[in-house]
Amino acid sequence: MSIAKPVLDVLIRRPQAVPPVWFMRQAGRYLPEYRELRARAGSFLDLCFTPELAAEVTLQPIRRFGFDAAILFSDILVVPHALGRSVTFEAGEGPRLEPLDDVAKLNALATQADERVFAPVYEALGAVKAALPPNVALLGFCGAPWTVATYMVAGRGTPDQAPARILAYREPEGFARMIDILTETSSRYLVAQLKAGADAVQIFDTWAGVLPPAEFARWAVAPVRRIVENVRREIPDAKIIAFPRGAGASLGAYVDQVAVDAVSIDWTAEPSFVRARIQNRIAVQGNLDPLVLLAGGTALDRAVDDVIESYGKGPLIFNLGHGILPQTPIAHVEQTLRRIRGR
Ligand code: 1CP
């Protein structure tokens, strides 16, 4: 007899009495066991590409908190790495890439990823799958082409992704070539993650919300729509969550055009709009403010109750509106889980 995974039940639109819960970036620097292992691992990419270590870090928050989903420990920037771009992670400073900031570089970008780079990721998924409790879902992921492109162009995180936006206006054809390469590579990468044991995959479009409507349609909607189509051509019942952060009122059109099973929403979402326009069709995931989780206290209890009152009658996966912050006290995560689970 197979044991149900509540996250997968929600993805087929079966609301749960107690919503399943996981947190974006649940493996990471707020956990002492992560910091300890990270210090021993060498570079961040070594951690991502050593299957035993990536699997161990993936499992740490499951053991400590009993989340309902484990998300594979890796990063969205392994895709540019596999496309031959240099990617490093400086301690405390975030990622650094060799900027791809003119049309000659865009046109010289490799069309095919070095697939061998991904082998340890699939191995890590297999190891996590074997170790997970049967009710816990395993999530794979990739970055959406637009978000990955913003880091490839700027070579680092920027507040408003201006370098990529400017390049997309100036060199739309070269930019589209890069987006197409990322779309095809990411599609194959997600299919392979699902074949390696992921129960579902999430597509992170962290920077979707900086785009005006026409650019949002071209760079955020169209590529993710194609990824979903490509993945479902190979795996028709693939379960896919999208996180078009900051999409706001465009979320309705997004869900009409991108046939995902759930969207992850941020804390600025308006509940009546989301219920009427999104949750009537697909599951929602979200959307606690990571800052209220950090702040704690009665404000945290109230905010947890608000998410459940706003979305708990429909299909809901409880999550944050964006990643957990490194300064978040562990006691606040425990408080949140007690509040959700009523004990
Ligand atoms: O020193 C460290 O330990 C590095 C911190 C760190 C961690 C823990 C980075 C660098 N990446 C990760 C893991 C990671 N990244 C996961 C693991 C699974 C999980 O627990 O959720 C995932 C899903 C990501 C995805 C990711 N990486 C996104 C999309 C989601 C989001 O949070 O917006 C983005 C934008 C990145 C890029 C990235 N990698 C790392 C950092 C610090 C950043 C952000 C850079 C910036 O914008 O300044």
XYZ file of C-alpha atoms and ligand atoms in Angstrom, residues 24-29 34 38 44 71-77 89 94-95 141 151 157 204 206-207 322, ligand 1:
74
model
C 11.862 27.986 0.552
C 15.590 27.849 1.384
C 14.774 25.556 4.308
C 18.281 24.093 4.076
C 20.717 26.883 4.758
C 22.499 29.300 6.955
C 24.234 23.470 7.798
C 29.269 24.100 4.818
C 29.482 26.022 -2.265
C 13.780 20.433 -1.638
C 16.993 19.207 -3.163
C 19.962 21.241 -1.992
C 21.512 22.852 -5.065
C 21.293 26.249 -6.746
C 19.664 27.748 -9.833
C 23.131 28.776 -11.069
C 30.026 31.794 -4.539
C 26.459 35.702 -3.006
C 27.151 34.408 -6.492
C 13.911 22.678 -9.080
C 22.457 36.671 -12.987
C 22.605 39.775 -7.801
C 11.899 29.809 -9.388
C 12.451 35.326 -8.411
C 12.774 38.377 -10.673
C 10.329 34.062 -0.353
O 27.046 30.417 1.644
C 26.017 29.786 1.395
O 25.687 28.798 2.079
C 25.246 30.219 0.198
C 23.807 30.555 0.413
C 22.967 29.806 -0.624
C 22.118 28.723 -0.376
C 21.835 28.068 0.941
C 22.946 30.039 -2.016
C 23.721 31.044 -2.762
N 22.095 29.124 -2.608
C 21.568 28.304 -1.638
C 20.661 27.156 -1.857
C 19.512 27.315 -2.735
N 19.327 28.271 -3.704
C 18.402 26.436 -2.773
C 18.370 25.157 -1.955
C 17.166 24.533 -1.562
C 16.375 25.217 -0.465
O 16.664 24.956 0.714
O 15.438 25.966 -0.785
C 17.510 26.941 -3.735
C 16.140 26.423 -4.134
C 18.112 28.096 -4.313
C 17.508 28.874 -5.397
C 18.077 30.203 -5.750
N 19.394 30.579 -5.825
C 17.288 31.294 -6.171
C 15.784 31.270 -6.336
C 15.065 31.359 -5.051
C 15.241 32.634 -4.267
O 15.601 32.528 -3.089
O 14.994 33.717 -4.809
C 18.162 32.367 -6.454
C 17.774 33.754 -6.913
C 19.489 31.908 -6.236
C 20.740 32.665 -6.453
C 21.543 32.705 -5.224
N 22.307 31.656 -4.784
C 22.882 31.960 -3.572
C 22.460 33.281 -3.228
C 22.884 34.025 -1.997
C 21.613 33.729 -4.259
C 20.885 35.092 -4.314
C 21.812 36.113 -4.857
C 21.273 37.536 -4.958
O 20.240 37.775 -5.615
O 21.944 38.407 -4.414
